[in-house]
Every structure is written in C-alpha cells, then in structure tokens.
PDB file of N, CA and C in Angstrom:
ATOM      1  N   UNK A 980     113.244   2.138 -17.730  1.00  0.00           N
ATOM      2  CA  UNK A 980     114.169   3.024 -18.391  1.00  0.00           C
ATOM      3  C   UNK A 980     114.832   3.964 -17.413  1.00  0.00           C
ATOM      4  N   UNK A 981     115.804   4.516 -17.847  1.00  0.00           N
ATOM      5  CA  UNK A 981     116.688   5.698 -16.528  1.00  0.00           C
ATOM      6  C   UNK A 981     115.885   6.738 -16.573  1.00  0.00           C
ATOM      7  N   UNK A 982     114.747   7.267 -17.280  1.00  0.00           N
ATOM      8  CA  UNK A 982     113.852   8.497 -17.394  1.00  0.00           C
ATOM      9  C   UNK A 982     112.523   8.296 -17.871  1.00  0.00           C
ATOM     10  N   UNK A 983     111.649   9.038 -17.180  1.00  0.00           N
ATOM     11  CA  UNK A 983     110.052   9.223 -17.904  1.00  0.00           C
ATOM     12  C   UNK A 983     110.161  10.380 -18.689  1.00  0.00           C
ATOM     13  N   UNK A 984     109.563  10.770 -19.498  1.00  0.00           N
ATOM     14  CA  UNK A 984     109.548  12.254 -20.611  1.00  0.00           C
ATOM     15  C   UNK A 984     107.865  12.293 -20.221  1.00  0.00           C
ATOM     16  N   UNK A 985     107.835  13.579 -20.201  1.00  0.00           N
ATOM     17  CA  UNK A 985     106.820  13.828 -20.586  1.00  0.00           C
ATOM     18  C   UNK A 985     106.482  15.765 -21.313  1.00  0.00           C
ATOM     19  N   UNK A 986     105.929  15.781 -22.350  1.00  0.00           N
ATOM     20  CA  UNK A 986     105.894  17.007 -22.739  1.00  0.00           C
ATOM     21  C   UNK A 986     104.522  17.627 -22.789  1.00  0.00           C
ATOM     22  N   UNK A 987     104.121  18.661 -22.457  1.00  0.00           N
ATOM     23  CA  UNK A 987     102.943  19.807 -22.911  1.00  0.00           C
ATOM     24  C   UNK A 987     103.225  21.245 -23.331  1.00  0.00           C
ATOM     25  N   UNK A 988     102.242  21.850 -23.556  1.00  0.00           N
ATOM     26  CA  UNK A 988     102.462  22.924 -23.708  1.00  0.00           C
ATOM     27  C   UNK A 988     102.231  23.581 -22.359  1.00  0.00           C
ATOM     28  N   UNK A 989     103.412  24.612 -22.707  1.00  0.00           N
ATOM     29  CA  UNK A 989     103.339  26.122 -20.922  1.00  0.00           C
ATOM     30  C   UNK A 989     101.920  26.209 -20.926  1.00  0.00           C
ATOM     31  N   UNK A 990     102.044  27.232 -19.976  1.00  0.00           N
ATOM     32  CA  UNK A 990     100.352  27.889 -19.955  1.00  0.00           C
ATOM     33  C   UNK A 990     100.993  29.153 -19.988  1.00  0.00           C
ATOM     34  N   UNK A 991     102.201  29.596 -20.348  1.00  0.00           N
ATOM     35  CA  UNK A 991     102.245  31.278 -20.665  1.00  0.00           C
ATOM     36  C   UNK A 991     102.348  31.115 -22.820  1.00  0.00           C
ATOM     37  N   UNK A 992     101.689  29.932 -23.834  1.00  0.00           N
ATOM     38  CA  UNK A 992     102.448  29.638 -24.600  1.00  0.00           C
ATOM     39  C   UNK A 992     101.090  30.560 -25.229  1.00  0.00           C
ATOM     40  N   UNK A 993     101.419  31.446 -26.437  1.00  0.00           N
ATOM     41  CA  UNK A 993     100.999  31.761 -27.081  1.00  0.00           C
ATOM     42  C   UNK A 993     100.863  31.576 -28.571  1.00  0.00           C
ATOM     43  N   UNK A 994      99.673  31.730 -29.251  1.00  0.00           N
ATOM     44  CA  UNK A 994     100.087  31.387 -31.162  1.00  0.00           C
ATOM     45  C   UNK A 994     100.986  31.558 -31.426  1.00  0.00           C
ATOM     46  N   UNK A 995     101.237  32.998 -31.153  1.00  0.00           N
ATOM     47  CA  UNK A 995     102.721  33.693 -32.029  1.00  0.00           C
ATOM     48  C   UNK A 995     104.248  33.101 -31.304  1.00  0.00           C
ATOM     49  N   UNK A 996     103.950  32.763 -30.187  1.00  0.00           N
ATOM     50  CA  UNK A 996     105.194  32.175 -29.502  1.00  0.00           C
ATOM     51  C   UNK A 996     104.823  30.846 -28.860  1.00  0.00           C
ATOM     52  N   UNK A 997     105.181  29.368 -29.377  1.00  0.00           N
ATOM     53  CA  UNK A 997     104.536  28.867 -28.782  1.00  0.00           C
ATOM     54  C   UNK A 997     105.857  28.024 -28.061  1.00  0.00           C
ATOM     55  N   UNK A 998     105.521  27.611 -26.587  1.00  0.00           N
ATOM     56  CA  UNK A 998     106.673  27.720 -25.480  1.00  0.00           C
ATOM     57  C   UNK A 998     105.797  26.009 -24.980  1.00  0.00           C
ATOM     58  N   UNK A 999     107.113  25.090 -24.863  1.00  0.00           N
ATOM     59  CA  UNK A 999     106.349  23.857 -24.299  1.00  0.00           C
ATOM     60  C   UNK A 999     107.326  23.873 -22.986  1.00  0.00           C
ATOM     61  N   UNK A1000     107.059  22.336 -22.539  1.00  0.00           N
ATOM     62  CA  UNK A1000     107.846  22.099 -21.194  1.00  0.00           C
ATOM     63  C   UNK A1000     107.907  20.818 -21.149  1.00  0.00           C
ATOM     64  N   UNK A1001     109.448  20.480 -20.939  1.00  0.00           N
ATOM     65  CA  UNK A1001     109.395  18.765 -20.953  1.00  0.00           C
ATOM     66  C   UNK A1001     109.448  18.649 -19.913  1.00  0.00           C
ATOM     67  N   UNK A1002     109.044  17.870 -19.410  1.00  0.00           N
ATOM     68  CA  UNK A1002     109.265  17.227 -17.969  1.00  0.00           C
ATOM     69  C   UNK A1002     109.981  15.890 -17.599  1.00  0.00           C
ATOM     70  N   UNK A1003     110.731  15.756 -17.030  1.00  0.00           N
ATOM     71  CA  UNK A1003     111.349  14.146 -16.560  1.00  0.00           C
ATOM     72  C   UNK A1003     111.821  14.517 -15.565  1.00  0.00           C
ATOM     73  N   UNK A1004     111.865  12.789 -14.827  1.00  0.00           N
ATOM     74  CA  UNK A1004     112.726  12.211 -13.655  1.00  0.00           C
ATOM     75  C   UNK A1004     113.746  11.338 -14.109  1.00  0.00           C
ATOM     76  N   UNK A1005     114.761  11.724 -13.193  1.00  0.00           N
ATOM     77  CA  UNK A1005     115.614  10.941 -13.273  1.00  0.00           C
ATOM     78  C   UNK A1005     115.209   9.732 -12.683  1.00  0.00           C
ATOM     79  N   UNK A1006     115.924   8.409 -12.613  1.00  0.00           N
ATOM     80  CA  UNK A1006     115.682   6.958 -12.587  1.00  0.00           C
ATOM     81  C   UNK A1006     116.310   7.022 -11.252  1.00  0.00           C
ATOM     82  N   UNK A1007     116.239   5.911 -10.154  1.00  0.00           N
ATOM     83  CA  UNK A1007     116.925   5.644  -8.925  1.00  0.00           C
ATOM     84  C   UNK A1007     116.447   6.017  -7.785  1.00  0.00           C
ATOM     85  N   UNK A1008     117.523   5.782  -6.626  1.00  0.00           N
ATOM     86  CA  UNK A1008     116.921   5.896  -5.316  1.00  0.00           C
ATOM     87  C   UNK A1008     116.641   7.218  -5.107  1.00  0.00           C
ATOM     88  N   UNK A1009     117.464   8.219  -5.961  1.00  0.00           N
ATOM     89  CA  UNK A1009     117.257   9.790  -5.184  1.00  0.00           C
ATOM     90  C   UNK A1009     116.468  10.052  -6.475  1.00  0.00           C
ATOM     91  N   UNK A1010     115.969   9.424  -7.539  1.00  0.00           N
ATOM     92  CA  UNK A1010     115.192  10.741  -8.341  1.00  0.00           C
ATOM     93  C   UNK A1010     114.742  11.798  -8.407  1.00  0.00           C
ATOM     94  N   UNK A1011     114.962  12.666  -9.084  1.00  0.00           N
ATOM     95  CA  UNK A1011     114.164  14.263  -8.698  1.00  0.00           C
ATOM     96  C   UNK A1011     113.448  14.637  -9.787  1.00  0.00           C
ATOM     97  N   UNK A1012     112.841  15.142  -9.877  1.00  0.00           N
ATOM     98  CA  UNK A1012     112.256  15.420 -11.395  1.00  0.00           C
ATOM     99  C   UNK A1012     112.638  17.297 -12.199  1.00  0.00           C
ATOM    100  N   UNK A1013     112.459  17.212 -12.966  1.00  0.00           N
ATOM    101  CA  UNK A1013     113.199  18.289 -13.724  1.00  0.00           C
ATOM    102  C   UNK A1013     111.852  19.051 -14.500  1.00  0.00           C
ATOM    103  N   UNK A1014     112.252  20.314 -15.292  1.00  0.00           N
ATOM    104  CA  UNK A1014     111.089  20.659 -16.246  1.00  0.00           C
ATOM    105  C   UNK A1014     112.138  21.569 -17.002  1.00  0.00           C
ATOM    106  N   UNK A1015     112.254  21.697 -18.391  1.00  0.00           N
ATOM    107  CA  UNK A1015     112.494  22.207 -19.555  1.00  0.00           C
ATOM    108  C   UNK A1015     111.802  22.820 -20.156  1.00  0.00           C
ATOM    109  N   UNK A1016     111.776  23.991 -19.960  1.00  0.00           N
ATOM    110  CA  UNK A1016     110.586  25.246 -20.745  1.00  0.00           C
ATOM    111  C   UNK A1016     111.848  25.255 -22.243  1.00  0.00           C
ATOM    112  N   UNK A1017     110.902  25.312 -23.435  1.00  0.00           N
ATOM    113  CA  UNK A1017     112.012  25.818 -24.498  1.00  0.00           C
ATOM    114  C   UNK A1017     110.319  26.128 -25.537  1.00  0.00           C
ATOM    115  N   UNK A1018     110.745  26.723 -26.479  1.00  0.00           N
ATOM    116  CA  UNK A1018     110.561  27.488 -27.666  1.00  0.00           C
ATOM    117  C   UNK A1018     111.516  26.762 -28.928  1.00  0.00           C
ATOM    118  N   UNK A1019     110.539  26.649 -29.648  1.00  0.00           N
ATOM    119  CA  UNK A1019     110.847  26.300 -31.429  1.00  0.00           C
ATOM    120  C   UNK A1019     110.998  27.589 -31.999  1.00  0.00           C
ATOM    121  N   UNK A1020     111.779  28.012 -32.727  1.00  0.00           N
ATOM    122  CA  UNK A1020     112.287  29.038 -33.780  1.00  0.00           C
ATOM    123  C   UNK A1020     112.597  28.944 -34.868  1.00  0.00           C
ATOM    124  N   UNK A1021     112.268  29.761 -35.974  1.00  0.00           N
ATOM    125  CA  UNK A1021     112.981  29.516 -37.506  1.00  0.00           C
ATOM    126  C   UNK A1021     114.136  30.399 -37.905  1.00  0.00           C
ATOM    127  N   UNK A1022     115.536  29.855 -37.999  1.00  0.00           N
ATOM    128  CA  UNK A1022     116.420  31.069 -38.206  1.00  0.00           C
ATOM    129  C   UNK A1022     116.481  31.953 -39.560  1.00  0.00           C
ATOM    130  N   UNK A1023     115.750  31.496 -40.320  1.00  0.00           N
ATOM    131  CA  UNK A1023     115.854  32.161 -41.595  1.00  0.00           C
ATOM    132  C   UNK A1023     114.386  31.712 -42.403  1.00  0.00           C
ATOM    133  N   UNK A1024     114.549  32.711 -43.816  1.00  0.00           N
ATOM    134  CA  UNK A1024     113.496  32.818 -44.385  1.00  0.00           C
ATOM    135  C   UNK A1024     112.662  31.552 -44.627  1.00  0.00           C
ATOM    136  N   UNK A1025     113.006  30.432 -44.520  1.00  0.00           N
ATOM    137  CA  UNK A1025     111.818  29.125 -45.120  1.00  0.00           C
ATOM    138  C   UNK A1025     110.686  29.142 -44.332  1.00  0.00           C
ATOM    139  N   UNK A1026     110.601  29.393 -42.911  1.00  0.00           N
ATOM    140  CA  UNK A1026     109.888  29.502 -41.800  1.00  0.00           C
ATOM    141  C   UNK A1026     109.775  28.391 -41.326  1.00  0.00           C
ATOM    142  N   UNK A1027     110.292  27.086 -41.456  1.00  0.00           N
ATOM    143  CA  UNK A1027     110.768  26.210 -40.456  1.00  0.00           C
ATOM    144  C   UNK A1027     111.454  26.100 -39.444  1.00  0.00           C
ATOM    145  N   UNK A1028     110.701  25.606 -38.621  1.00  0.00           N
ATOM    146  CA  UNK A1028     110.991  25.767 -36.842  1.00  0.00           C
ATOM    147  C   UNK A1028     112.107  24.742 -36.383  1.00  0.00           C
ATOM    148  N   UNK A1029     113.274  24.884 -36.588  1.00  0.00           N
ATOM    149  CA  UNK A1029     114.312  24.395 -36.788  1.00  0.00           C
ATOM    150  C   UNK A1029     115.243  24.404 -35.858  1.00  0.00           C
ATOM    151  N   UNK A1030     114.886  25.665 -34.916  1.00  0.00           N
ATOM    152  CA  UNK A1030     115.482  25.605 -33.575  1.00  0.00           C
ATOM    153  C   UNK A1030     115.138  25.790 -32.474  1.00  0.00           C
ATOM    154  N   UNK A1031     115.937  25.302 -31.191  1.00  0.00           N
ATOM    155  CA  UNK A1031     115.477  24.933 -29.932  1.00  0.00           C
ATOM    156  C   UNK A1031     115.957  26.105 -29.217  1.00  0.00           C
ATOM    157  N   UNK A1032     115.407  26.842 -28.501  1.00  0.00           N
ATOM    158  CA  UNK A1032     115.600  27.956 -27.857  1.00  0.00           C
ATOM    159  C   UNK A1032     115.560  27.460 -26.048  1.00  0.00           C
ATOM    160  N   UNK A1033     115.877  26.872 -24.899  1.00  0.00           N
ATOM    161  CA  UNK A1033     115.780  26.385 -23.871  1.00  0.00           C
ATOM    162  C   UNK A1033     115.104  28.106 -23.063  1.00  0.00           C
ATOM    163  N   UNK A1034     114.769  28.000 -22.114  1.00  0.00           N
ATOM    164  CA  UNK A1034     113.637  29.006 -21.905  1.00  0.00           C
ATOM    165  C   UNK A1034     114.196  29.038 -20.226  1.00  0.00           C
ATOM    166  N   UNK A1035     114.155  27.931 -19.653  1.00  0.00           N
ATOM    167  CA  UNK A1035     114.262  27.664 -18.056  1.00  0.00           C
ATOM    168  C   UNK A1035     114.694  26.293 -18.334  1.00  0.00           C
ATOM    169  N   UNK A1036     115.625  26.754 -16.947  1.00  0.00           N
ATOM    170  CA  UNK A1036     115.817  24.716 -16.528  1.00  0.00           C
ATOM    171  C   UNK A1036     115.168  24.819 -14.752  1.00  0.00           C
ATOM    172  N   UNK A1037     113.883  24.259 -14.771  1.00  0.00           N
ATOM    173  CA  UNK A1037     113.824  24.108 -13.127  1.00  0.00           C
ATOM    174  C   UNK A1037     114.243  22.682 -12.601  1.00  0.00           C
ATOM    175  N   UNK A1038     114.519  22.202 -11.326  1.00  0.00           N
ATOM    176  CA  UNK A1038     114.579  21.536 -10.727  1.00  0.00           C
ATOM    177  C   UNK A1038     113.710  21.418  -9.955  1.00  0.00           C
ATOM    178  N   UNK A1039     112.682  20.315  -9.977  1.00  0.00           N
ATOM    179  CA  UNK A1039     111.883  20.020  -8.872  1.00  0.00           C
ATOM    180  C   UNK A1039     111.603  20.175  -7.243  1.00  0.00           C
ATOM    181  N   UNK A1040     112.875  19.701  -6.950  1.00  0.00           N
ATOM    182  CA  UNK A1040     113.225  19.361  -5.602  1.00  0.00           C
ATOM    183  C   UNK A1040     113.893  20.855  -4.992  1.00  0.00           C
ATOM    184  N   UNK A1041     114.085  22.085  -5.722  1.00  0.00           N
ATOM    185  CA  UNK A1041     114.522  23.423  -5.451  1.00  0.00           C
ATOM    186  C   UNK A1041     113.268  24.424  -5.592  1.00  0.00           C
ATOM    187  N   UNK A1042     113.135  25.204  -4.311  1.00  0.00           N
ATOM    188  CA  UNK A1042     111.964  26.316  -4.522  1.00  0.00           C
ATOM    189  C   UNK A1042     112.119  27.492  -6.118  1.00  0.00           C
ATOM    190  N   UNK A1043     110.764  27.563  -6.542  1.00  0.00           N
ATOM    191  CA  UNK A1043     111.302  27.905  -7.635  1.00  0.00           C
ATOM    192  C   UNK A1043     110.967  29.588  -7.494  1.00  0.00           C
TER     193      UNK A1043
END
C-alpha cells in the first residue's frame, strides 16, 4: 500500500481529554514517517465525539 497507519494513545492523554497519535509512512524510496496528535470532541449537547481537533503535525525526519 502507499502508507502504514498506525494509531495509540499519547502518553500526555488523559480521561477527561483523551489525545491519540496516528502514525504513518509514506510509501517509496524517500519515505519519512509522520505522527498526528489529535483529540475527539463533542460540539454540542448529545455528547458525541464527533469532532477531530488535530493537536500537532510532527515529521519524523525533522528535530522535534
């Protein structure tokens, strides 16, 4: 495939806030790999977590 996924939870993720991190590489000769910190949110009263809040975008291959 052009990408691996892989997701966990942060280690700053708390009950009340809970914060994951996707991780992938890109596919090819230069691949680099990436990480996506984001947060689930509910915008209104039902309390379904309905939205994606992006948190950080790191790049692997850049000091972070």
């Amino acid at each position: 495939g052009p990408f691996v996924l892989q997701r966990s939870e942060s280690e700053d993720s708390i009950p009340e806030r809970a914060r994951y991190v996707l991780r992938f590489r890109t596919a090819g000769r230069r691949s680099s790999p990436w990480e996506v910190v984001y947060e689930l949110h509910g915008t209104d009263d039902d309390k379904v977590l309905d939205t994606l809040r992006v948190v950080a975008v790191l790049h692997g291959a850049r000091e972070r």
